[in-house]
mmCIF file of N, CA and C in Angstrom:
data_model
loop_
_atom_site.group_PDB
_atom_site.id
_atom_site.type_symbol
_atom_site.label_atom_id
_atom_site.label_comp_id
_atom_site.label_asym_id
_atom_site.label_seq_id
_atom_site.Cartn_x
_atom_site.Cartn_y
_atom_site.Cartn_z
ATOM 1 N N MET A 1 0.659 -1.377 0.192
ATOM 2 C CA MET A 1 0.173 0.086 0.132
ATOM 3 C C MET A 1 1.130 1.062 0.240
ATOM 4 N N VAL A 2 0.740 2.451 -0.488
ATOM 5 C CA VAL A 2 1.248 3.459 -0.602
ATOM 6 C C VAL A 2 0.154 4.420 0.074
ATOM 7 N N ILE A 3 0.908 5.531 1.540
ATOM 8 C CA ILE A 3 -0.507 6.510 1.834
ATOM 9 C C ILE A 3 0.537 7.446 1.536
ATOM 10 N N SER A 4 0.274 8.739 2.150
ATOM 11 C CA SER A 4 0.500 9.702 2.379
ATOM 12 C C SER A 4 -1.292 10.796 3.182
ATOM 13 N N LYS A 5 -0.607 12.398 3.481
ATOM 14 C CA LYS A 5 -1.894 13.020 3.974
ATOM 15 C C LYS A 5 -3.314 12.779 3.453
ATOM 16 N N HIS A 6 -2.930 12.668 2.002
ATOM 17 C CA HIS A 6 -3.496 13.019 0.484
ATOM 18 C C HIS A 6 -4.523 11.884 -0.242
ATOM 19 N N HIS A 7 -3.625 10.867 0.349
ATOM 20 C CA HIS A 7 -3.472 9.296 -0.606
ATOM 21 C C HIS A 7 -3.468 8.292 0.396
ATOM 22 N N LEU A 8 -4.670 7.610 -0.575
ATOM 23 C CA LEU A 8 -3.912 5.866 -0.234
ATOM 24 C C LEU A 8 -3.903 4.966 -0.709
ATOM 25 N N ASN A 9 -2.862 4.028 -1.628
ATOM 26 C CA ASN A 9 -3.461 3.703 -2.687
ATOM 27 C C ASN A 9 -3.432 2.666 -1.688
ATOM 28 N N THR A 10 -4.159 0.894 -1.607
ATOM 29 C CA THR A 10 -4.191 -0.016 -1.081
ATOM 30 C C THR A 10 -3.893 -1.414 -1.978
ATOM 31 N N ASP A 11 -3.439 -1.426 -3.528
ATOM 32 C CA ASP A 11 -3.076 -1.743 -4.860
ATOM 33 C C ASP A 11 -2.253 -1.485 -5.615
ATOM 34 N N TRP A 12 -1.943 -0.962 -4.204
ATOM 35 C CA TRP A 12 0.494 -0.805 -4.890
ATOM 36 C C TRP A 12 0.945 -1.991 -5.407
ATOM 37 N N GLY A 13 0.432 -3.283 -5.924
ATOM 38 C CA GLY A 13 0.562 -5.115 -6.392
ATOM 39 C C GLY A 13 2.581 -4.707 -5.342
ATOM 40 N N ILE A 14 3.187 -4.540 -6.022
ATOM 41 C CA ILE A 14 4.817 -4.655 -5.145
ATOM 42 C C ILE A 14 4.620 -5.198 -3.939
ATOM 43 N N GLU A 15 5.187 -6.520 -3.784
ATOM 44 C CA GLU A 15 5.137 -7.800 -3.162
ATOM 45 C C GLU A 15 6.853 -7.502 -2.767
ATOM 46 N N HIS A 16 8.098 -7.067 -3.789
ATOM 47 C CA HIS A 16 9.904 -6.970 -3.132
ATOM 48 C C HIS A 16 9.997 -6.020 -3.344
ATOM 49 N N VAL A 17 10.890 -5.313 -3.583
ATOM 50 C CA VAL A 17 12.033 -4.518 -3.462
ATOM 51 C C VAL A 17 11.834 -4.525 -4.944
ATOM 52 N N ASP A 18 12.797 -5.673 -5.555
ATOM 53 C CA ASP A 18 12.723 -5.709 -6.228
ATOM 54 C C ASP A 18 12.022 -5.065 -7.804
ATOM 55 N N GLN A 19 10.821 -4.917 -6.950
ATOM 56 C CA GLN A 19 9.902 -4.637 -8.570
ATOM 57 C C GLN A 19 9.570 -2.886 -7.914
ATOM 58 N N LEU A 20 10.203 -2.358 -7.296
ATOM 59 C CA LEU A 20 10.449 -1.055 -7.526
ATOM 60 C C LEU A 20 11.047 -0.778 -8.480
ATOM 61 N N SER A 21 10.571 0.242 -9.658
ATOM 62 C CA SER A 21 10.860 0.636 -11.198
ATOM 63 C C SER A 21 10.640 1.976 -10.861
ATOM 64 N N HIS A 22 11.525 2.181 -11.869
ATOM 65 C CA HIS A 22 11.636 3.826 -12.075
ATOM 66 C C HIS A 22 10.480 4.754 -12.528
ATOM 67 N N ASP A 23 9.226 3.635 -12.688
ATOM 68 C CA ASP A 23 8.255 4.686 -12.789
ATOM 69 C C ASP A 23 7.127 3.903 -11.765
ATOM 70 N N VAL A 24 8.289 3.235 -10.714
ATOM 71 C CA VAL A 24 6.645 3.069 -8.986
ATOM 72 C C VAL A 24 7.867 4.362 -8.405
ATOM 73 N N TRP A 25 9.101 4.768 -8.632
ATOM 74 C CA TRP A 25 9.898 5.696 -7.750
ATOM 75 C C TRP A 25 9.162 6.873 -9.186
ATOM 76 N N GLN A 26 8.835 7.299 -9.568
ATOM 77 C CA GLN A 26 8.308 8.429 -10.308
ATOM 78 C C GLN A 26 6.978 8.687 -9.925
ATOM 79 N N ALA A 27 6.194 7.306 -9.651
ATOM 80 C CA ALA A 27 5.077 7.951 -9.094
ATOM 81 C C ALA A 27 4.684 8.714 -7.427
ATOM 82 N N LEU A 28 5.764 8.020 -6.381
ATOM 83 C CA LEU A 28 5.416 8.373 -5.630
ATOM 84 C C LEU A 28 6.579 9.411 -4.997
ATOM 85 N N LEU A 29 7.433 9.425 -6.616
ATOM 86 C CA LEU A 29 8.330 11.660 -6.501
ATOM 87 C C LEU A 29 6.164 12.572 -7.070
ATOM 88 N N ALA A 30 5.736 12.192 -7.744
ATOM 89 C CA ALA A 30 4.383 12.577 -7.882
ATOM 90 C C ALA A 30 4.039 13.910 -7.069
ATOM 91 N N ASP A 31 3.708 13.184 -5.624
ATOM 92 C CA ASP A 31 3.307 14.845 -5.023
ATOM 93 C C ASP A 31 4.850 15.514 -3.836
ATOM 94 N N LYS A 32 5.867 15.577 -4.441
ATOM 95 C CA LYS A 32 6.915 16.428 -4.383
ATOM 96 C C LYS A 32 6.771 15.780 -2.631
ATOM 97 N N PRO A 33 6.730 14.235 -2.603
ATOM 98 C CA PRO A 33 7.656 14.501 -0.608
ATOM 99 C C PRO A 33 8.915 14.869 0.068
ATOM 100 N N GLU A 34 8.544 15.032 0.748
ATOM 101 C CA GLU A 34 10.392 15.298 2.111
ATOM 102 C C GLU A 34 11.263 14.393 1.738
ATOM 103 N N VAL A 35 10.460 13.139 2.315
ATOM 104 C CA VAL A 35 10.722 11.857 2.536
ATOM 105 C C VAL A 35 9.655 10.384 1.998
ATOM 106 N N ILE A 36 10.863 9.414 1.557
ATOM 107 C CA ILE A 36 10.244 8.368 1.118
ATOM 108 C C ILE A 36 10.253 7.182 2.584
ATOM 109 N N LEU A 37 9.653 6.717 2.748
ATOM 110 C CA LEU A 37 9.348 5.191 3.285
ATOM 111 C C LEU A 37 9.224 4.209 2.625
ATOM 112 N N ILE A 38 9.705 2.905 1.795
ATOM 113 C CA ILE A 38 9.505 1.994 2.104
ATOM 114 C C ILE A 38 9.712 1.247 3.037
ATOM 115 N N GLY A 39 8.626 -0.035 3.530
ATOM 116 C CA GLY A 39 8.370 -0.310 4.829
ATOM 117 C C GLY A 39 9.155 -2.112 3.066
ATOM 118 N N THR A 40 10.183 -2.819 3.922
ATOM 119 C CA THR A 40 10.032 -4.095 2.730
ATOM 120 C C THR A 40 9.273 -5.072 4.027
ATOM 121 N N GLY A 41 8.666 -5.382 4.396
ATOM 122 C CA GLY A 41 7.774 -6.461 4.463
ATOM 123 C C GLY A 41 8.341 -6.508 5.674
ATOM 124 N N PRO A 42 8.775 -8.398 6.487
ATOM 125 C CA PRO A 42 8.396 -8.837 8.520
ATOM 126 C C PRO A 42 9.928 -8.648 7.801
ATOM 127 N N THR A 43 10.779 -8.329 7.664
ATOM 128 C CA THR A 43 12.465 -8.092 7.598
ATOM 129 C C THR A 43 12.567 -7.145 6.891
ATOM 130 N N LEU A 44 13.674 -6.671 7.433
ATOM 131 C CA LEU A 44 14.694 -5.165 6.549
ATOM 132 C C LEU A 44 15.830 -6.167 4.914
ATOM 133 N N VAL A 45 14.659 -4.893 4.176
ATOM 134 C CA VAL A 45 15.935 -5.354 2.419
ATOM 135 C C VAL A 45 15.919 -4.185 2.124
ATOM 136 N N PHE A 46 17.924 -4.198 1.513
ATOM 137 C CA PHE A 46 18.150 -2.443 0.957
ATOM 138 C C PHE A 46 18.194 -4.008 -0.628
ATOM 139 N N PRO A 47 17.551 -2.308 -1.513
ATOM 140 C CA PRO A 47 17.817 -2.588 -2.800
ATOM 141 C C PRO A 47 18.893 -1.988 -3.125
ATOM 142 N N HIS A 48 18.853 -2.053 -4.903
ATOM 143 C CA HIS A 48 20.446 -1.797 -5.730
ATOM 144 C C HIS A 48 19.990 -0.263 -5.026
ATOM 145 N N PRO A 49 20.483 1.394 -5.161
ATOM 146 C CA PRO A 49 20.558 2.103 -4.794
ATOM 147 C C PRO A 49 20.487 2.785 -6.404
ATOM 148 N N SER A 50 21.476 2.386 -7.115
ATOM 149 C CA SER A 50 20.384 2.399 -8.578
ATOM 150 C C SER A 50 18.683 2.446 -8.819
ATOM 151 N N SER A 51 18.250 1.321 -8.430
ATOM 152 C CA SER A 51 16.539 1.197 -7.814
ATOM 153 C C SER A 51 15.734 2.926 -7.424
ATOM 154 N N TYR A 52 16.395 3.378 -6.942
ATOM 155 C CA TYR A 52 15.685 4.119 -6.204
ATOM 156 C C TYR A 52 16.481 5.860 -6.270
ATOM 157 N N ALA A 53 17.530 5.772 -7.879
ATOM 158 C CA ALA A 53 17.646 6.838 -7.871
ATOM 159 C C ALA A 53 17.155 8.124 -8.435
ATOM 160 N N PRO A 54 16.536 7.795 -8.555
ATOM 161 C CA PRO A 54 15.156 9.081 -9.441
ATOM 162 C C PRO A 54 15.218 9.936 -7.910
ATOM 163 N N ALA A 55 14.435 9.289 -6.635
ATOM 164 C CA ALA A 55 14.702 9.832 -5.735
ATOM 165 C C ALA A 55 15.696 10.927 -5.381
ATOM 166 N N ILE A 56 16.754 10.338 -5.360
ATOM 167 C CA ILE A 56 17.787 11.376 -4.109
ATOM 168 C C ILE A 56 18.931 12.065 -5.335
ATOM 169 N N GLU A 57 18.540 12.315 -7.208
ATOM 170 C CA GLU A 57 18.436 13.455 -8.056
ATOM 171 C C GLU A 57 18.322 14.491 -7.562
ATOM 172 N N GLN A 58 16.140 13.900 -6.743
ATOM 173 C CA GLN A 58 16.382 15.100 -6.536
ATOM 174 C C GLN A 58 15.791 16.053 -5.503
ATOM 175 N N GLY A 59 17.244 15.158 -3.992
ATOM 176 C CA GLY A 59 17.154 15.055 -2.999
ATOM 177 C C GLY A 59 16.099 14.959 -2.107
ATOM 178 N N ILE A 60 15.578 14.064 -2.149
ATOM 179 C CA ILE A 60 14.056 12.651 -1.880
ATOM 180 C C ILE A 60 14.905 11.804 -0.763
ATOM 181 N N GLY A 61 14.450 12.662 0.605
ATOM 182 C CA GLY A 61 15.252 11.101 1.409
ATOM 183 C C GLY A 61 14.333 10.077 0.978
ATOM 184 N N VAL A 62 15.089 9.000 1.667
ATOM 185 C CA VAL A 62 14.699 7.612 1.046
ATOM 186 C C VAL A 62 15.354 7.227 1.927
ATOM 187 N N GLU A 63 14.268 5.699 3.135
ATOM 188 C CA GLU A 63 14.443 5.529 3.998
ATOM 189 C C GLU A 63 13.638 4.004 4.290
ATOM 190 N N PHE A 64 14.665 2.994 4.244
ATOM 191 C CA PHE A 64 14.469 1.215 3.978
ATOM 192 C C PHE A 64 14.074 1.005 5.242
ATOM 193 N N MET A 65 12.858 0.040 5.689
ATOM 194 C CA MET A 65 12.768 -0.270 7.335
ATOM 195 C C MET A 65 11.694 -1.466 7.653
ATOM 196 N N ASP A 66 12.156 -2.213 7.753
ATOM 197 C CA ASP A 66 11.044 -3.353 8.237
ATOM 198 C C ASP A 66 9.259 -2.367 7.675
ATOM 199 N N SER A 67 8.652 -3.093 7.272
ATOM 200 C CA SER A 67 7.360 -2.378 7.262
ATOM 201 C C SER A 67 6.109 -1.709 8.873
ATOM 202 N N GLY A 68 6.811 -3.369 9.827
ATOM 203 C CA GLY A 68 6.367 -2.027 11.121
ATOM 204 C C GLY A 68 7.105 -1.381 11.117
ATOM 205 N N ALA A 69 7.756 -0.583 10.842
ATOM 206 C CA ALA A 69 9.218 0.105 11.734
ATOM 207 C C ALA A 69 8.310 1.444 10.311
ATOM 208 N N ALA A 70 8.221 1.210 9.358
ATOM 209 C CA ALA A 70 7.360 2.052 8.272
ATOM 210 C C ALA A 70 6.789 2.812 8.474
ATOM 211 N N CYS A 71 5.515 2.279 9.336
ATOM 212 C CA CYS A 71 4.069 2.293 9.652
ATOM 213 C C CYS A 71 3.893 4.016 10.829
ATOM 214 N N ARG A 72 5.335 3.327 11.915
ATOM 215 C CA ARG A 72 5.446 3.843 13.368
ATOM 216 C C ARG A 72 5.824 5.250 12.926
ATOM 217 N N THR A 73 7.223 5.423 11.724
ATOM 218 C CA THR A 73 8.026 6.282 12.117
ATOM 219 C C THR A 73 6.860 7.410 10.838
ATOM 220 N N TYR A 74 6.018 6.905 9.966
ATOM 221 C CA TYR A 74 5.622 7.287 9.211
ATOM 222 C C TYR A 74 4.790 8.502 10.296
ATOM 223 N N ASN A 75 3.694 7.953 10.817
ATOM 224 C CA ASN A 75 3.212 8.369 12.131
ATOM 225 C C ASN A 75 3.774 9.368 12.796
ATOM 226 N N VAL A 76 4.629 8.684 13.044
ATOM 227 C CA VAL A 76 5.942 10.371 13.968
ATOM 228 C C VAL A 76 5.829 11.421 12.223
ATOM 229 N N LEU A 77 6.612 11.465 11.502
ATOM 230 C CA LEU A 77 6.605 12.994 10.824
ATOM 231 C C LEU A 77 5.927 13.216 9.977
ATOM 232 N N LEU A 78 4.822 12.282 10.063
ATOM 233 C CA LEU A 78 3.550 13.230 9.800
ATOM 234 C C LEU A 78 2.631 13.567 10.358
ATOM 235 N N SER A 79 2.428 13.356 12.336
ATOM 236 C CA SER A 79 2.403 14.344 13.624
ATOM 237 C C SER A 79 3.441 15.292 13.393
ATOM 238 N N GLU A 80 4.155 15.086 12.936
ATOM 239 C CA GLU A 80 5.568 16.322 12.876
ATOM 240 C C GLU A 80 5.061 16.852 11.152
ATOM 241 N N ASP A 81 3.802 17.063 10.465
ATOM 242 C CA ASP A 81 3.545 17.614 9.188
ATOM 243 C C ASP A 81 4.659 18.000 8.759
ATOM 244 N N ARG A 82 5.304 17.087 8.733
ATOM 245 C CA ARG A 82 6.155 16.947 7.086
ATOM 246 C C ARG A 82 5.969 16.432 5.938
ATOM 247 N N GLN A 83 6.170 16.303 4.524
ATOM 248 C CA GLN A 83 5.205 15.634 3.779
ATOM 249 C C GLN A 83 5.946 14.099 3.286
ATOM 250 N N VAL A 84 5.820 13.542 3.681
ATOM 251 C CA VAL A 84 6.068 12.169 4.258
ATOM 252 C C VAL A 84 4.962 10.831 3.228
ATOM 253 N N ILE A 85 5.842 9.904 2.799
ATOM 254 C CA ILE A 85 4.850 9.584 1.601
ATOM 255 C C ILE A 85 5.887 7.493 2.441
ATOM 256 N N ALA A 86 5.082 7.164 2.335
ATOM 257 C CA ALA A 86 4.909 4.839 3.002
ATOM 258 C C ALA A 86 4.864 4.658 1.487
ATOM 259 N N GLY A 87 5.582 3.788 1.154
ATOM 260 C CA GLY A 87 5.275 2.551 0.223
ATOM 261 C C GLY A 87 5.710 0.969 1.309
ATOM 262 N N ILE A 88 4.361 0.896 2.192
ATOM 263 C CA ILE A 88 4.652 -0.347 2.234
ATOM 264 C C ILE A 88 4.016 -2.356 1.836
ATOM 265 N N ILE A 89 5.503 -2.756 1.456
ATOM 266 C CA ILE A 89 5.322 -4.322 1.051
ATOM 267 C C ILE A 89 4.402 -4.911 1.911
ATOM 268 N N LEU A 90 3.371 -5.659 1.815
ATOM 269 C CA LEU A 90 2.566 -5.903 2.752
ATOM 270 C C LEU A 90 3.164 -8.181 3.094
ATOM 271 N N ARG A 91 3.545 -7.968 1.817
ATOM 272 C CA ARG A 91 3.804 -10.047 1.864
ATOM 273 C C ARG A 91 5.175 -9.855 0.939
ATOM 274 N N GLY A 92 6.023 -11.551 1.835
ATOM 275 C CA GLY A 92 7.500 -11.447 0.823
ATOM 276 C C GLY A 92 8.732 -10.725 1.964
ATOM 277 N N ASP A 93 9.198 -10.894 1.734
ATOM 278 C CA ASP A 93 10.521 -10.202 2.800
ATOM 279 C C ASP A 93 12.478 -10.301 1.041
#
């Protein structure tokens, strides 16, 4: 699922970080977030840095963490009125 202050997409279709394509990153960047959190499922998985290059090139922070931690971090950042988007992988590891 993808969640932000103004949007919720429960049909994200991403089941592993390897599926985070250039097009997926462009969609995440469309709302101009300060930071993008990626919950990688029950365990932390790091993708190859080239996969999230579009965010880095725009100066957007990207953090990878297990999905539970991503949800908690999203809530903290949102409570601070930060422009945050979380992409949460609900299956896989």
